[in-house]
Short mmCIF file of C-alpha atoms in Angstrom, two decimals:
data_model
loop_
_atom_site.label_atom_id
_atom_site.label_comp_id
_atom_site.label_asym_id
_atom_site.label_seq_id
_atom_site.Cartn_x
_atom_site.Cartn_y
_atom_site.Cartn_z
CA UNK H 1 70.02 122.65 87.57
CA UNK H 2 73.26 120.70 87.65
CA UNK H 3 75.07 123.70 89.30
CA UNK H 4 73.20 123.45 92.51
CA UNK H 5 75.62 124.33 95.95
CA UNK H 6 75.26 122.52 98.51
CA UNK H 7 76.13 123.69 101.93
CA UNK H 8 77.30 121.03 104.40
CA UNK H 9 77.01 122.57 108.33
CA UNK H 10 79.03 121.01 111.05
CA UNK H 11 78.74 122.24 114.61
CA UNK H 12 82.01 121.21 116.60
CA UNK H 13 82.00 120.71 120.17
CA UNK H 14 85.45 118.81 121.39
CA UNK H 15 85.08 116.93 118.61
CA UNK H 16 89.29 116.16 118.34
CA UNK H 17 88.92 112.41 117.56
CA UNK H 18 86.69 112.50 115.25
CA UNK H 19 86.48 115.91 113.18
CA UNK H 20 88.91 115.02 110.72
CA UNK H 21 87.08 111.60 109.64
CA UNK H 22 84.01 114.02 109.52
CA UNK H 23 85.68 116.62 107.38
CA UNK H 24 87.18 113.66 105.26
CA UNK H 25 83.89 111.75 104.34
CA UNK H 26 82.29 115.58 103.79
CA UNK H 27 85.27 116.31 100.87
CA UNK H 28 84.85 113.00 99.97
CA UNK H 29 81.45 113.30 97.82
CA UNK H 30 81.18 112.51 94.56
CA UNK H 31 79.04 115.77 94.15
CA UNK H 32 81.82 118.04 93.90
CA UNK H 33 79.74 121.52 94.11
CA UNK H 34 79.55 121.63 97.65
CA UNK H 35 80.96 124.09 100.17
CA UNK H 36 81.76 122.96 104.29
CA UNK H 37 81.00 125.16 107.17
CA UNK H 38 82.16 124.47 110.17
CA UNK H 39 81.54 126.65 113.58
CA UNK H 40 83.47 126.01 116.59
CA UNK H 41 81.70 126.68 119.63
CA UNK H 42 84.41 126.91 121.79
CA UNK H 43 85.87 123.49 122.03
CA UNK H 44 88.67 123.12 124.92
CA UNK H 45 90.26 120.66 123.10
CA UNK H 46 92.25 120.52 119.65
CA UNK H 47 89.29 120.64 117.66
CA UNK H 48 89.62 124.18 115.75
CA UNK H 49 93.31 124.08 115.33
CA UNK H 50 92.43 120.26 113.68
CA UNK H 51 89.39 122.08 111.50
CA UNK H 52 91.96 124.54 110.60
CA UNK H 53 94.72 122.53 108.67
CA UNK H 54 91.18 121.76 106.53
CA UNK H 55 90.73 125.70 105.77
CA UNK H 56 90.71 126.06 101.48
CA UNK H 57 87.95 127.82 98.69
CA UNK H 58 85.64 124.79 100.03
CA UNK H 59 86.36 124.60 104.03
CA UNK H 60 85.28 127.64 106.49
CA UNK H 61 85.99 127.30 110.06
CA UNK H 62 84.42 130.14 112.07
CA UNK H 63 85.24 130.18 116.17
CA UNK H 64 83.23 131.66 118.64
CA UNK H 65 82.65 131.34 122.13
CA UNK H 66 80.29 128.35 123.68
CA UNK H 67 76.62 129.02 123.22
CA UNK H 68 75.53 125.83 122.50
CA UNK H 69 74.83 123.21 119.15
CA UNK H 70 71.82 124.99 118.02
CA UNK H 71 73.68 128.48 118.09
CA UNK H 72 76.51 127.14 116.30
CA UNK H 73 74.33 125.52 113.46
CA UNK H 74 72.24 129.11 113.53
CA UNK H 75 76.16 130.59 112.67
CA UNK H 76 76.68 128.39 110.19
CA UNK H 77 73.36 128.78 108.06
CA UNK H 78 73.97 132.74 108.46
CA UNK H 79 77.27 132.15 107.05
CA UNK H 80 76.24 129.56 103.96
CA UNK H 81 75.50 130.56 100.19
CA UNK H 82 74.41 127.07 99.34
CA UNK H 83 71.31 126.07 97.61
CA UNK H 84 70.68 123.15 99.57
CA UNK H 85 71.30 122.80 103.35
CA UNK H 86 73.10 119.27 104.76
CA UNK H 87 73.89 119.53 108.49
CA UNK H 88 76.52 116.99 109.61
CA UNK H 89 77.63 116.91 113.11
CA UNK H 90 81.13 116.65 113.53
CA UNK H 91 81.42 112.88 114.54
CA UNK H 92 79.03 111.81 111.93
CA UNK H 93 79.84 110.52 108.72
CA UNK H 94 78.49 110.27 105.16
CA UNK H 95 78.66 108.32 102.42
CA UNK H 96 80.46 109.36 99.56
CA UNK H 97 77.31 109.20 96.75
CA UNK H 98 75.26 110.52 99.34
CA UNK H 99 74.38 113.80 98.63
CA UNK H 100 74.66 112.97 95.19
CA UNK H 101 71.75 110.82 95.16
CA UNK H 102 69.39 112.63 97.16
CA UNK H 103 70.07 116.05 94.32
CA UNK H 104 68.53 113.40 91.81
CA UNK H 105 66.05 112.14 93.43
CA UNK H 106 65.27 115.97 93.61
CA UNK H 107 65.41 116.33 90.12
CA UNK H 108 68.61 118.69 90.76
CA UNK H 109 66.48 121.22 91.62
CA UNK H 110 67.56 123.86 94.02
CA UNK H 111 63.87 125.03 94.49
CA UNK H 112 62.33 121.81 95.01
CA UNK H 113 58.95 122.02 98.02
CA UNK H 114 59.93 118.29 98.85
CA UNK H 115 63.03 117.66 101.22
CA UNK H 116 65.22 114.59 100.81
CA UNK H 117 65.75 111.44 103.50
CA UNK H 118 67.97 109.50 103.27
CA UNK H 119 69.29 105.27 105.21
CA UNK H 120 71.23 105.52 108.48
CA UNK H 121 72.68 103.43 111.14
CA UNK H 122 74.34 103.69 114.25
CA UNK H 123 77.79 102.77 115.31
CA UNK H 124 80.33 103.39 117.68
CA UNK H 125 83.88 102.73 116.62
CA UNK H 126 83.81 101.73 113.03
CA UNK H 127 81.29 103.05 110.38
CA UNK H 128 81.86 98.86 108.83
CA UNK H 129 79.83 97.97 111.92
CA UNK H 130 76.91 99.99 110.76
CA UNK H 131 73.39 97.25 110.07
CA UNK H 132 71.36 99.49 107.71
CA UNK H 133 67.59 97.94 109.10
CA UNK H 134 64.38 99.10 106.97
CA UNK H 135 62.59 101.53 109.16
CA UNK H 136 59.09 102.68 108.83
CA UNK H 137 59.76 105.88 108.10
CA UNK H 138 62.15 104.91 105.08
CA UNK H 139 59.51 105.86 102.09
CA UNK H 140 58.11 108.56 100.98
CA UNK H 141 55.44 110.46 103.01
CA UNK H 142 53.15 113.70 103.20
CA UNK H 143 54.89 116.06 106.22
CA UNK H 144 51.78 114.82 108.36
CA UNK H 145 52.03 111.54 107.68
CA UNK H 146 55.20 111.38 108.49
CA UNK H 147 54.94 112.80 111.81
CA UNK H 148 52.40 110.72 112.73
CA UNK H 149 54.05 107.52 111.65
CA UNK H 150 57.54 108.56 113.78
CA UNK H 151 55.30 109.91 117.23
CA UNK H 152 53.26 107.08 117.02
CA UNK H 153 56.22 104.73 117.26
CA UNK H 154 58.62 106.78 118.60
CA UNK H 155 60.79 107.01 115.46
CA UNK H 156 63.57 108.90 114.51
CA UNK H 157 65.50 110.50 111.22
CA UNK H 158 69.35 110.98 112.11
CA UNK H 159 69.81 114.90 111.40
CA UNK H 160 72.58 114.10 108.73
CA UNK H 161 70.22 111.89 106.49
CA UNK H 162 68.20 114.97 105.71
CA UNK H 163 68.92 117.44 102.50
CA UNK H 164 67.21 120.10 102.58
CA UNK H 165 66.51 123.27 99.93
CA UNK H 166 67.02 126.60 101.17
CA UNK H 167 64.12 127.62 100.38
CA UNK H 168 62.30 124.96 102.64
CA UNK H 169 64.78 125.59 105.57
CA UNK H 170 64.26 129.49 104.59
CA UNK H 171 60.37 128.73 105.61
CA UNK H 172 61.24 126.84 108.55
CA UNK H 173 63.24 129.36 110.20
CA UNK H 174 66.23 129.12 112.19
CA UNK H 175 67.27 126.36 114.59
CA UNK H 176 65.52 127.31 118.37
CA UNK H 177 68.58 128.33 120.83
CA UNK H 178 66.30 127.78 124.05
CA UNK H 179 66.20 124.36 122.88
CA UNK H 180 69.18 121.77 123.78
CA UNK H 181 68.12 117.75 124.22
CA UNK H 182 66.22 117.23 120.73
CA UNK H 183 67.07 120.52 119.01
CA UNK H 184 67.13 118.42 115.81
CA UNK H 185 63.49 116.68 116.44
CA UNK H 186 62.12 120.63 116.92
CA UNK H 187 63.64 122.04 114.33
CA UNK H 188 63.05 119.42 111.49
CA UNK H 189 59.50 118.78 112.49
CA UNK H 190 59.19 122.37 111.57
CA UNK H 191 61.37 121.94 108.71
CA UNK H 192 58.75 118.87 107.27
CA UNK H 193 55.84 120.76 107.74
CA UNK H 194 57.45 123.39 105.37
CA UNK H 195 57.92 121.30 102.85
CA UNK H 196 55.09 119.13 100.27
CA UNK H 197 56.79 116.04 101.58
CA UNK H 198 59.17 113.95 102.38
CA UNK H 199 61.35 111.84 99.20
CA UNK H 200 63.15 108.80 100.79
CA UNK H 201 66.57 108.17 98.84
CA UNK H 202 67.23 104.43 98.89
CA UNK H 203 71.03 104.15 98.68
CA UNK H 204 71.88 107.45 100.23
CA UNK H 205 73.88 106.78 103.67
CA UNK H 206 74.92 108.31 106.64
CA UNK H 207 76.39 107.14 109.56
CA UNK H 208 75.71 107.78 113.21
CA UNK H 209 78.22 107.43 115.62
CA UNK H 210 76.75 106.96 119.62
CA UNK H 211 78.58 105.94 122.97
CA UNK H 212 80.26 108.76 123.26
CA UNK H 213 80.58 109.62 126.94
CA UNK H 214 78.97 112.97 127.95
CA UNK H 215 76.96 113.54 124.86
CA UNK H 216 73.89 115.89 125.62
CA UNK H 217 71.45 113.04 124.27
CA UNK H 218 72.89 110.96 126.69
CA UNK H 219 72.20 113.27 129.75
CA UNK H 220 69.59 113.12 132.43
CA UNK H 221 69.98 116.78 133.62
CA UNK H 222 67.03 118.66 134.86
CA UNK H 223 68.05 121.16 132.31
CA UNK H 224 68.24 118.38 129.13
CA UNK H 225 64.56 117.08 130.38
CA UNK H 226 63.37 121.07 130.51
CA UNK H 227 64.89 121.02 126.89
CA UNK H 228 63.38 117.75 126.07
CA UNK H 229 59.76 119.16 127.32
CA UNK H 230 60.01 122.34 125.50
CA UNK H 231 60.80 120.45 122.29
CA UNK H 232 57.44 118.05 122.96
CA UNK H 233 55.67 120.95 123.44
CA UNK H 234 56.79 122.95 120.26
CA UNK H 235 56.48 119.99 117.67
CA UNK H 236 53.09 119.09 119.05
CA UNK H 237 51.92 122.74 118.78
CA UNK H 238 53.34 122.75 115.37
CA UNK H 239 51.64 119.95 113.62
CA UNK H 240 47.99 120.50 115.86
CA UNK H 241 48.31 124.01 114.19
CA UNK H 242 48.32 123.02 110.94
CA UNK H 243 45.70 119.92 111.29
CA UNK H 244 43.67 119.07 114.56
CA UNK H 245 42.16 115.90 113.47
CA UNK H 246 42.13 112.85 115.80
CA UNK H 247 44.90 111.06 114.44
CA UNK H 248 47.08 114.19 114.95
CA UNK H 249 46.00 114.24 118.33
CA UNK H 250 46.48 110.65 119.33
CA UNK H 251 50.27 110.88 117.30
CA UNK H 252 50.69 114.19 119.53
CA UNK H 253 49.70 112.16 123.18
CA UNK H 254 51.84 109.86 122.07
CA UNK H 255 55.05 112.08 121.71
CA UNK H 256 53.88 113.12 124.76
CA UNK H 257 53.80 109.65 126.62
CA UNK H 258 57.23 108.67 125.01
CA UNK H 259 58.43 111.74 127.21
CA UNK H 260 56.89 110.43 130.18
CA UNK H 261 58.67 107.16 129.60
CA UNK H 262 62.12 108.79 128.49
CA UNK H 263 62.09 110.71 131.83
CA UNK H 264 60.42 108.59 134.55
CA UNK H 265 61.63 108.78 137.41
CA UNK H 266 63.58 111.99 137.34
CA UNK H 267 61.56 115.61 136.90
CA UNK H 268 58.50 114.20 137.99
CA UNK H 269 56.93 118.00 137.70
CA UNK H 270 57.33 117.59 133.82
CA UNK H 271 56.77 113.92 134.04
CA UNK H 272 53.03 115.00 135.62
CA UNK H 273 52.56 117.92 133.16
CA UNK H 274 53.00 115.51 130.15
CA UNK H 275 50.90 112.76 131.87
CA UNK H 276 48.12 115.78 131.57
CA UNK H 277 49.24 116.69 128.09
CA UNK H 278 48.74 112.81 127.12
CA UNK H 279 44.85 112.76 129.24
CA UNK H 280 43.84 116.51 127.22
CA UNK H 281 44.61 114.57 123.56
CA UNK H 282 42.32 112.04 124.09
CA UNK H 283 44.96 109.36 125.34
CA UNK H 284 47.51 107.12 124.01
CA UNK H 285 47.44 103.09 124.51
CA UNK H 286 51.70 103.24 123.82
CA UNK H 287 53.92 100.93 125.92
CA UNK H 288 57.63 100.81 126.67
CA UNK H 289 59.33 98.48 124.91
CA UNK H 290 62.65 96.05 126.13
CA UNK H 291 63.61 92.95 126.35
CA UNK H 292 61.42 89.63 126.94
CA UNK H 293 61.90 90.06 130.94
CA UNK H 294 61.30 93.57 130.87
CA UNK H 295 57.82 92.86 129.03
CA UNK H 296 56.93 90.09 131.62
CA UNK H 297 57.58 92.84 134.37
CA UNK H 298 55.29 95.20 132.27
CA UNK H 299 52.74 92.98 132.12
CA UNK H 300 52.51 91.90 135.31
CA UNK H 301 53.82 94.84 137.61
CA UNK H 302 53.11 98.09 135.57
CA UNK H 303 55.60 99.74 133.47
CA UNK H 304 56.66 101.88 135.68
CA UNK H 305 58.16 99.49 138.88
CA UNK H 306 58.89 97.47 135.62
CA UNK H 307 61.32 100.43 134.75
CA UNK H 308 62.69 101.00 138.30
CA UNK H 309 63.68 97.62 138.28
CA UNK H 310 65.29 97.52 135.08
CA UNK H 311 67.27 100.47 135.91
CA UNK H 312 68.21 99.38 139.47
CA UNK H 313 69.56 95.78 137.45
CA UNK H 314 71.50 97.85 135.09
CA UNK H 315 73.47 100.23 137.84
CA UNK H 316 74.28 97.16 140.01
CA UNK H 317 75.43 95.41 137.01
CA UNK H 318 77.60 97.53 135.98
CA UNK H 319 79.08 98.59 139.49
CA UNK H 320 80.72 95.15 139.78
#
């Protein structure tokens, strides 16, 4: 089904340096059937008056006022007639034969049960810079497989390697607006377990951009570790739904004990609810990872003055 449409979704949040790159490397694919949403969620910057000059048969820009990333993405699936779904955020790049290659390793088909991964890296002021490193996760894998493998190690998938059908993300449901910090983990672990499986595309690329100053990921609000809990607490209800087996569980008090790690020592109410999540699973043997100091002070102090340490080192460092 060589006509296939594919939808690319880009939530813009004072995105002004970098939305026109974004909108560039979106027009830029060599699959030419594709159609760009993007949904302003009321950026105080120039952001929608830059998305604007990109407005044609292939470019929507919809405004509306600021409700958050997951609302915006929710406006832009309403608003989408594509067959397949590619969310990009809107200082994220892609590859030009990226969505191309993920449609054939689908076989072109718009109805496909598997959804498509894809290689990413990070970078922060150059896309050149990007070091595309073999991850675990880069082959293909049943949905619970695959959650085990990235809880267990406390993996990732950036949100713009995926391509999913619309019939998959149909399943799935829409993105969760009480969700913030790790909207993306939430929604695409439900999004995996609606599929057959996961298809890694060797070859297809996209390109993360982090350090940006103020990014939500980035925060350590009560209200972003609230968001991060709720999301732990959603996947691991998810996939213990649809098998309760003891390798489920251990992957699930380890998604749990990367929280406790992520958040220690701020909201030490959720840090002490996850601790019990972690104990009711059976346990998980996971340890923090750093540098070759950092594991010394692990070792010998316990992670957790280990991690107090580390971040006292880091503020006074970079105070002077």
């Amino acid at each position: 089904m060589n006509s296939s449409l594919v939808s690319i979704l880009i939530p813009a949040y004072n995105a002004a340096p970098y939305i026109a790159e974004t909108l560039d490397s979106a027009l830029a694919q060599t699959w030419q059937n594709i159609e760009i949403v993007v949904v302003d969620d009321g950026s105080t910057d120039n952001t929608l008056a830059i998305a604007k000059t990109y407005e044609s048969k292939r470019v929507k820009v919809i405004s509306q006022e600021n409700k958050g990333a997951s609302t915006a993405r929710n406006r832009a699936l309403k608003a989408a007639q594509g067959d397949l779904i590619q969310y990009l955020d809107a200082d994220d790049l892609l590859a030009p034969d990226k969505i191309e290659r993920q449609l054939e390793l689908l076989e072109f088909d718009r109805n496909s049960d598997y959804v498509a991964s894809g290689e990413w890296a990070r970078f922060f002021q150059n896309p050149s810079e990007s070091v595309f490193t073999l991850q675990t996760l880069w082959t293909d894998m049943s949905p619970i497989d695959w959650l085990i493998a990235a809880w267990e190690k406390n993996l990732m998938m950036h949100p713009a390697a995926w391509l999913v059908p619309r019939n998959i993300s149909d399943s799935a449901g829409m993105w969760n607006e009480n969700v913030s910090l790790n909207d993306d983990g939430e929604y695409f672990c439900r999004v995996i377990l609606a599929s057959q499986g996961v298809k890694f595309c060797t070859g297809a690329k996209s390109y993360y951009r982090s350090g940006i100053s103020g990014s939500l990921s980035g925060s350590k609000s009560r209200k972003a570790w609230e968001s991060a809990f709720l999301s732990a607490e959603l996947c691991t209800n998810n996939l213990l739904s649809v098998d309760n087996s003891d390798r489920t569980r251990y992957a699930c008090a380890c998604y749990w004990q990367c929280f406790v790690f992520m958040a220690y020592p701020q909201a030490q109410e959720l840090i002490q609810n996850a601790e019990k999540n972690v104990r009711s699973l059976g346990g998980c043997d996971l340890k923090p990872e750093g540098g070759i100091m950092f594991k010394v002070m692990r070792e010998v102090l316990g992670w957790k003055i280990a991690m107090q340490l580390q971040k006292f080192y880091y503020r006074y460092r970079y105070k002077k």
